[in-house]
mmCIF file with all atom_site columns, C-alpha atoms in Angstrom:
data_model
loop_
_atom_site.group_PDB
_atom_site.id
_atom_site.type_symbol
_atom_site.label_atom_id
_atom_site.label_alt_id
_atom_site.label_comp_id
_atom_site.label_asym_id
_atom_site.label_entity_id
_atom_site.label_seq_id
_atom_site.pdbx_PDB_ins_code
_atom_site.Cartn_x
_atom_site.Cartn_y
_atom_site.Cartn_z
_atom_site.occupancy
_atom_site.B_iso_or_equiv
_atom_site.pdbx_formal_charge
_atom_site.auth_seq_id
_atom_site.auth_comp_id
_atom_site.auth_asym_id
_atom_site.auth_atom_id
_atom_site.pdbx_PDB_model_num
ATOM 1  C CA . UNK A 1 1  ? 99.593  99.776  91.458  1.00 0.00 ? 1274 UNK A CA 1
ATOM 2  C CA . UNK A 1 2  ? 98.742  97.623  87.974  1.00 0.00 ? 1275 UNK A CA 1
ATOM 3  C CA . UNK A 1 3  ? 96.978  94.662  87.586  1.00 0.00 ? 1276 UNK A CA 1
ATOM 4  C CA . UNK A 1 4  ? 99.038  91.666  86.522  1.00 0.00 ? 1277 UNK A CA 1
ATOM 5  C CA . UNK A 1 5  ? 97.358  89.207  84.551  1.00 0.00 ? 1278 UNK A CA 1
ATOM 6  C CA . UNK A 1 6  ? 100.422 86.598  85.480  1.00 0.00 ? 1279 UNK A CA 1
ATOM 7  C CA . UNK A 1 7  ? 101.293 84.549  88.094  1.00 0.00 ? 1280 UNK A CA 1
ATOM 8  C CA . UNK A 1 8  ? 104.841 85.177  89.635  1.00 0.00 ? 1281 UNK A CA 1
ATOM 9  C CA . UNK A 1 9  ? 106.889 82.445  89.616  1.00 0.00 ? 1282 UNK A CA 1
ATOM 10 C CA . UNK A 1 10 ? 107.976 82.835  93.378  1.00 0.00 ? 1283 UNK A CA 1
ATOM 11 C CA . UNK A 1 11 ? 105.260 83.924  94.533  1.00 0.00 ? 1284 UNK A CA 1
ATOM 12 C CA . UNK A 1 12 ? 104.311 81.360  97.072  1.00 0.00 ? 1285 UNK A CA 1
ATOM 13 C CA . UNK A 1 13 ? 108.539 81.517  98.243  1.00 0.00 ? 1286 UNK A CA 1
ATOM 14 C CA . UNK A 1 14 ? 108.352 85.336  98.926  1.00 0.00 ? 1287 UNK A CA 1
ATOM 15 C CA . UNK A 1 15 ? 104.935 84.742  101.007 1.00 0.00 ? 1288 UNK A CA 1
ATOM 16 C CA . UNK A 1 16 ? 106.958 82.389  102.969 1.00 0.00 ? 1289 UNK A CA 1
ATOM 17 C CA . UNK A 1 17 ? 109.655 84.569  103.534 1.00 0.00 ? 1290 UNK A CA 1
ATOM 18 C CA . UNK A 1 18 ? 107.709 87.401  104.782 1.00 0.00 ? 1291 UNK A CA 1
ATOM 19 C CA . UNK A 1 19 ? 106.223 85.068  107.317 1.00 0.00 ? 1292 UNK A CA 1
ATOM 20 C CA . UNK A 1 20 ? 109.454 83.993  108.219 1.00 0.00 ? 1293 UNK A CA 1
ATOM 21 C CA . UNK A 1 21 ? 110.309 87.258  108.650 1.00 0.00 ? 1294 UNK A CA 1
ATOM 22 C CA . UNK A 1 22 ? 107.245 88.720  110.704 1.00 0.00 ? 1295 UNK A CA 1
ATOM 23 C CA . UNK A 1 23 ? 108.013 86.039  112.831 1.00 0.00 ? 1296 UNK A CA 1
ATOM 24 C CA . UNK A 1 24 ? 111.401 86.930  113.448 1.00 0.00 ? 1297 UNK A CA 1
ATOM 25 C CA . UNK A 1 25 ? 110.246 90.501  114.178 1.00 0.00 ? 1298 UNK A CA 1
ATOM 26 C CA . UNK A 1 26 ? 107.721 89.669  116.773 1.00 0.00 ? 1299 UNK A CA 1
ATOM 27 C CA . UNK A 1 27 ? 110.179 87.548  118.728 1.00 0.00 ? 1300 UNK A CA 1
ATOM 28 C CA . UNK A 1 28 ? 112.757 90.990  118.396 1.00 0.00 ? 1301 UNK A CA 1
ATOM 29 C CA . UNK A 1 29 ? 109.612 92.719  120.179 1.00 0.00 ? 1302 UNK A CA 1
ATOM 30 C CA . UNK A 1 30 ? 109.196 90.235  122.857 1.00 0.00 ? 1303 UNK A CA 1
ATOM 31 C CA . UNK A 1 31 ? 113.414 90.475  123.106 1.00 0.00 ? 1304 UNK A CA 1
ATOM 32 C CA . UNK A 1 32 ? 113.233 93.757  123.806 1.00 0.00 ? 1305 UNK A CA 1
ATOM 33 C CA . UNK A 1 33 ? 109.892 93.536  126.185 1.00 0.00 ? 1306 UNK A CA 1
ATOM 34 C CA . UNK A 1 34 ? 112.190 91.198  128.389 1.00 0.00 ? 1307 UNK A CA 1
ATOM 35 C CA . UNK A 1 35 ? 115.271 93.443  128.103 1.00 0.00 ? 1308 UNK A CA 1
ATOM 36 C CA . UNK A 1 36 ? 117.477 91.302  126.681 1.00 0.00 ? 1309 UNK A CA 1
ATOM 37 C CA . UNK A 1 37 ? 120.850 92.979  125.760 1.00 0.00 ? 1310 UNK A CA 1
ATOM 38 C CA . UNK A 1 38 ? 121.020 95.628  122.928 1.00 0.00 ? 1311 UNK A CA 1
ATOM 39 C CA . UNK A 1 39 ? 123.292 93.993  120.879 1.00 0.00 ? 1312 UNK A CA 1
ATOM 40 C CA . UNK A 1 40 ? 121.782 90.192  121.139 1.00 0.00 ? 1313 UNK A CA 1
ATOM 41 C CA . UNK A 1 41 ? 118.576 92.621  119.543 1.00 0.00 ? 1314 UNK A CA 1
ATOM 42 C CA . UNK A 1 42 ? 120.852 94.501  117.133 1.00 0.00 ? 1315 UNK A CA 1
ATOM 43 C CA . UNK A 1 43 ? 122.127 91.326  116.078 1.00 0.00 ? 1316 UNK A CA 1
ATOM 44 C CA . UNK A 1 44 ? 118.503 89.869  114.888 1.00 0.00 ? 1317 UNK A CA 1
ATOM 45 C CA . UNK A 1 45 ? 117.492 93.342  113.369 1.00 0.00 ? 1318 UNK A CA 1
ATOM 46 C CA . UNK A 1 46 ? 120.424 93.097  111.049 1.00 0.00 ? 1319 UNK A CA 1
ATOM 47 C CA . UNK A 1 47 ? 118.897 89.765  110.436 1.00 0.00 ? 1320 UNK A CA 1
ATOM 48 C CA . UNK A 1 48 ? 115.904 90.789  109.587 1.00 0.00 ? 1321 UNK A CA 1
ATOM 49 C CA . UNK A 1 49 ? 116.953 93.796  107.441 1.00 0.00 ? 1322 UNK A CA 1
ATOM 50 C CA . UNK A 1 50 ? 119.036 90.991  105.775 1.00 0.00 ? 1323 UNK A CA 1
ATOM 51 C CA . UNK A 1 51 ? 116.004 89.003  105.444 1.00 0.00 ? 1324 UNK A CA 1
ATOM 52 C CA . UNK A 1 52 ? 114.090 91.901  103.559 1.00 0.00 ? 1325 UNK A CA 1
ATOM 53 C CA . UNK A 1 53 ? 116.772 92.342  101.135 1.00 0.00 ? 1326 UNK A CA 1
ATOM 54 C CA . UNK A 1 54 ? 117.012 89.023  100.222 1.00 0.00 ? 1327 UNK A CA 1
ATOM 55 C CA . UNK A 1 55 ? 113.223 88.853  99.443  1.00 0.00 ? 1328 UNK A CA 1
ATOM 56 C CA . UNK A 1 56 ? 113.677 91.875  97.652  1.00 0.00 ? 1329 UNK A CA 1
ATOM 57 C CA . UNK A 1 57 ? 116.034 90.291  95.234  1.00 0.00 ? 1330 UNK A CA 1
ATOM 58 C CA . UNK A 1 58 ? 113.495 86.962  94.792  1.00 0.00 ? 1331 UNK A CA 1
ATOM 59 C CA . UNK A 1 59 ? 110.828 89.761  94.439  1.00 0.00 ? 1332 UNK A CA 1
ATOM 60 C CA . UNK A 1 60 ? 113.054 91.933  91.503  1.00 0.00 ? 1333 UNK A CA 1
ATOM 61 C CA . UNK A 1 61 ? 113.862 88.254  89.838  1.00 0.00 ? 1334 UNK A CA 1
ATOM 62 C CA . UNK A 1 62 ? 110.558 87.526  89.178  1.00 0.00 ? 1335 UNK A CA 1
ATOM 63 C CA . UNK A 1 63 ? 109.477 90.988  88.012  1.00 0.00 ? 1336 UNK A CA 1
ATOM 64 C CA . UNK A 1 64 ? 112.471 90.767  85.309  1.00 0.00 ? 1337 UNK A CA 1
ATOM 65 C CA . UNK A 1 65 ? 111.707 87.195  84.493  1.00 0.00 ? 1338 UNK A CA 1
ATOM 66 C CA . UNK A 1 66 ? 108.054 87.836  84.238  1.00 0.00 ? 1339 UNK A CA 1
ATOM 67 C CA . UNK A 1 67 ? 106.811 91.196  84.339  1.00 0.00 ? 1340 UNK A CA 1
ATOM 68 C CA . UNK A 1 68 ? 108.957 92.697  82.359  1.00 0.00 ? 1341 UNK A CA 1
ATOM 69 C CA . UNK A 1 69 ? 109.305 90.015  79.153  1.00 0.00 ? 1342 UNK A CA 1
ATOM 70 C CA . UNK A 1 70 ? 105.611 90.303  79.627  1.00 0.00 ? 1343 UNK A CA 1
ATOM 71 C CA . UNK A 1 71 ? 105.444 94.086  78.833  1.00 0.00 ? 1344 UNK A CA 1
ATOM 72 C CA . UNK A 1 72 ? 107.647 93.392  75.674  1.00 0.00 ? 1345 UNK A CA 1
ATOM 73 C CA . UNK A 1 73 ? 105.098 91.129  74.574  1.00 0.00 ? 1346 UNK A CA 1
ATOM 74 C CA . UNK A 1 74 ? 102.540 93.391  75.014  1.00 0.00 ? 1347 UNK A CA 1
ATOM 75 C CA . UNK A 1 75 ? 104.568 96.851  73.993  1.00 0.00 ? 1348 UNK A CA 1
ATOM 76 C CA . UNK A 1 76 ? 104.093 98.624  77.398  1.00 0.00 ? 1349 UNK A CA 1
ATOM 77 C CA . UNK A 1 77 ? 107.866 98.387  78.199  1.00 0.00 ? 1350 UNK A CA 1
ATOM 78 C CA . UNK A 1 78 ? 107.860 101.884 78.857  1.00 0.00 ? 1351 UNK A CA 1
ATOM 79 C CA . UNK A 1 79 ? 105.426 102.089 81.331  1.00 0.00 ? 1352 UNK A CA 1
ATOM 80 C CA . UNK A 1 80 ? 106.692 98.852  83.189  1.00 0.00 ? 1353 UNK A CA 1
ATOM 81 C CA . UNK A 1 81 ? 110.310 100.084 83.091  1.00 0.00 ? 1354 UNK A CA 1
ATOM 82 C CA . UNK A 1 82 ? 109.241 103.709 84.560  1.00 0.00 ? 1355 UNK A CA 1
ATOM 83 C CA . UNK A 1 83 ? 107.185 101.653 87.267  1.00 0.00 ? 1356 UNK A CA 1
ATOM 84 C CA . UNK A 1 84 ? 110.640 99.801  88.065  1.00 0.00 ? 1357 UNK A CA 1
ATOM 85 C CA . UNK A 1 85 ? 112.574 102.936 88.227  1.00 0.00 ? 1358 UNK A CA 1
ATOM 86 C CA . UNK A 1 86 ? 110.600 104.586 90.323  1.00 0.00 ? 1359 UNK A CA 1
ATOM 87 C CA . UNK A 1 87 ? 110.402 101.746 92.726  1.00 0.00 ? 1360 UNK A CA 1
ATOM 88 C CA . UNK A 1 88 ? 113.931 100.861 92.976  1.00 0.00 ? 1361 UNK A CA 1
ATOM 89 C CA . UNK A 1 89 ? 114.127 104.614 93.990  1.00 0.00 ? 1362 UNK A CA 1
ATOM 90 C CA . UNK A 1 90 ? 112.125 104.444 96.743  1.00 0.00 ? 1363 UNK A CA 1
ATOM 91 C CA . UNK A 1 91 ? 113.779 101.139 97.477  1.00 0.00 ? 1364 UNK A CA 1
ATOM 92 C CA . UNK A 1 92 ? 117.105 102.115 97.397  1.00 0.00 ? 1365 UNK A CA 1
ATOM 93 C CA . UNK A 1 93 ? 118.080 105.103 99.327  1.00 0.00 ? 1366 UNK A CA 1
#
């Protein structure tokens, strides 16, 4: 992982989200320690996954808006843009 000598602009949103979101998983886990029914649990997985995603995008946004114009600036583009690519593989499967 680099360094980044920049704040993110969303930073403090995605934080949010992720709390939001390990929240949300934690009450799946007590859904499924009470036995609710496998669909009403489905149903908030494909929330959360839908959840993730959507931070993902706020996430990419701000590496675009930021990260990369940064590396222009500084002439590391390459670098930066191989980072990306290899991240958005493992992200996107």
């Amino acid at each position: 992982m680099s360094e980044h000598t920049h704040e993110h602009k969303h930073r403090k949103q995605v934080i949010n989200r992720l709390a939001r979101i390990e929240g949300h998983v934690r009450s799946i886990k007590e859904m499924a320690q009470n036995g609710r029914e496998c669909p009403d649990i489905l149903l908030q997985i494909a929330a959360v996954r839908k959840a993730l995603d959507n931070t993902a995008k706020v996430i990419f946004s701000d590496h675009m808006e930021g990260c990369l114009v940064n590396a222009v600036h500084e002439g590391n583009e390459e670098k930066v843009l191989e980072d990306l690519k290899k991240a958005l593989e493992n992200f996107i499967r």
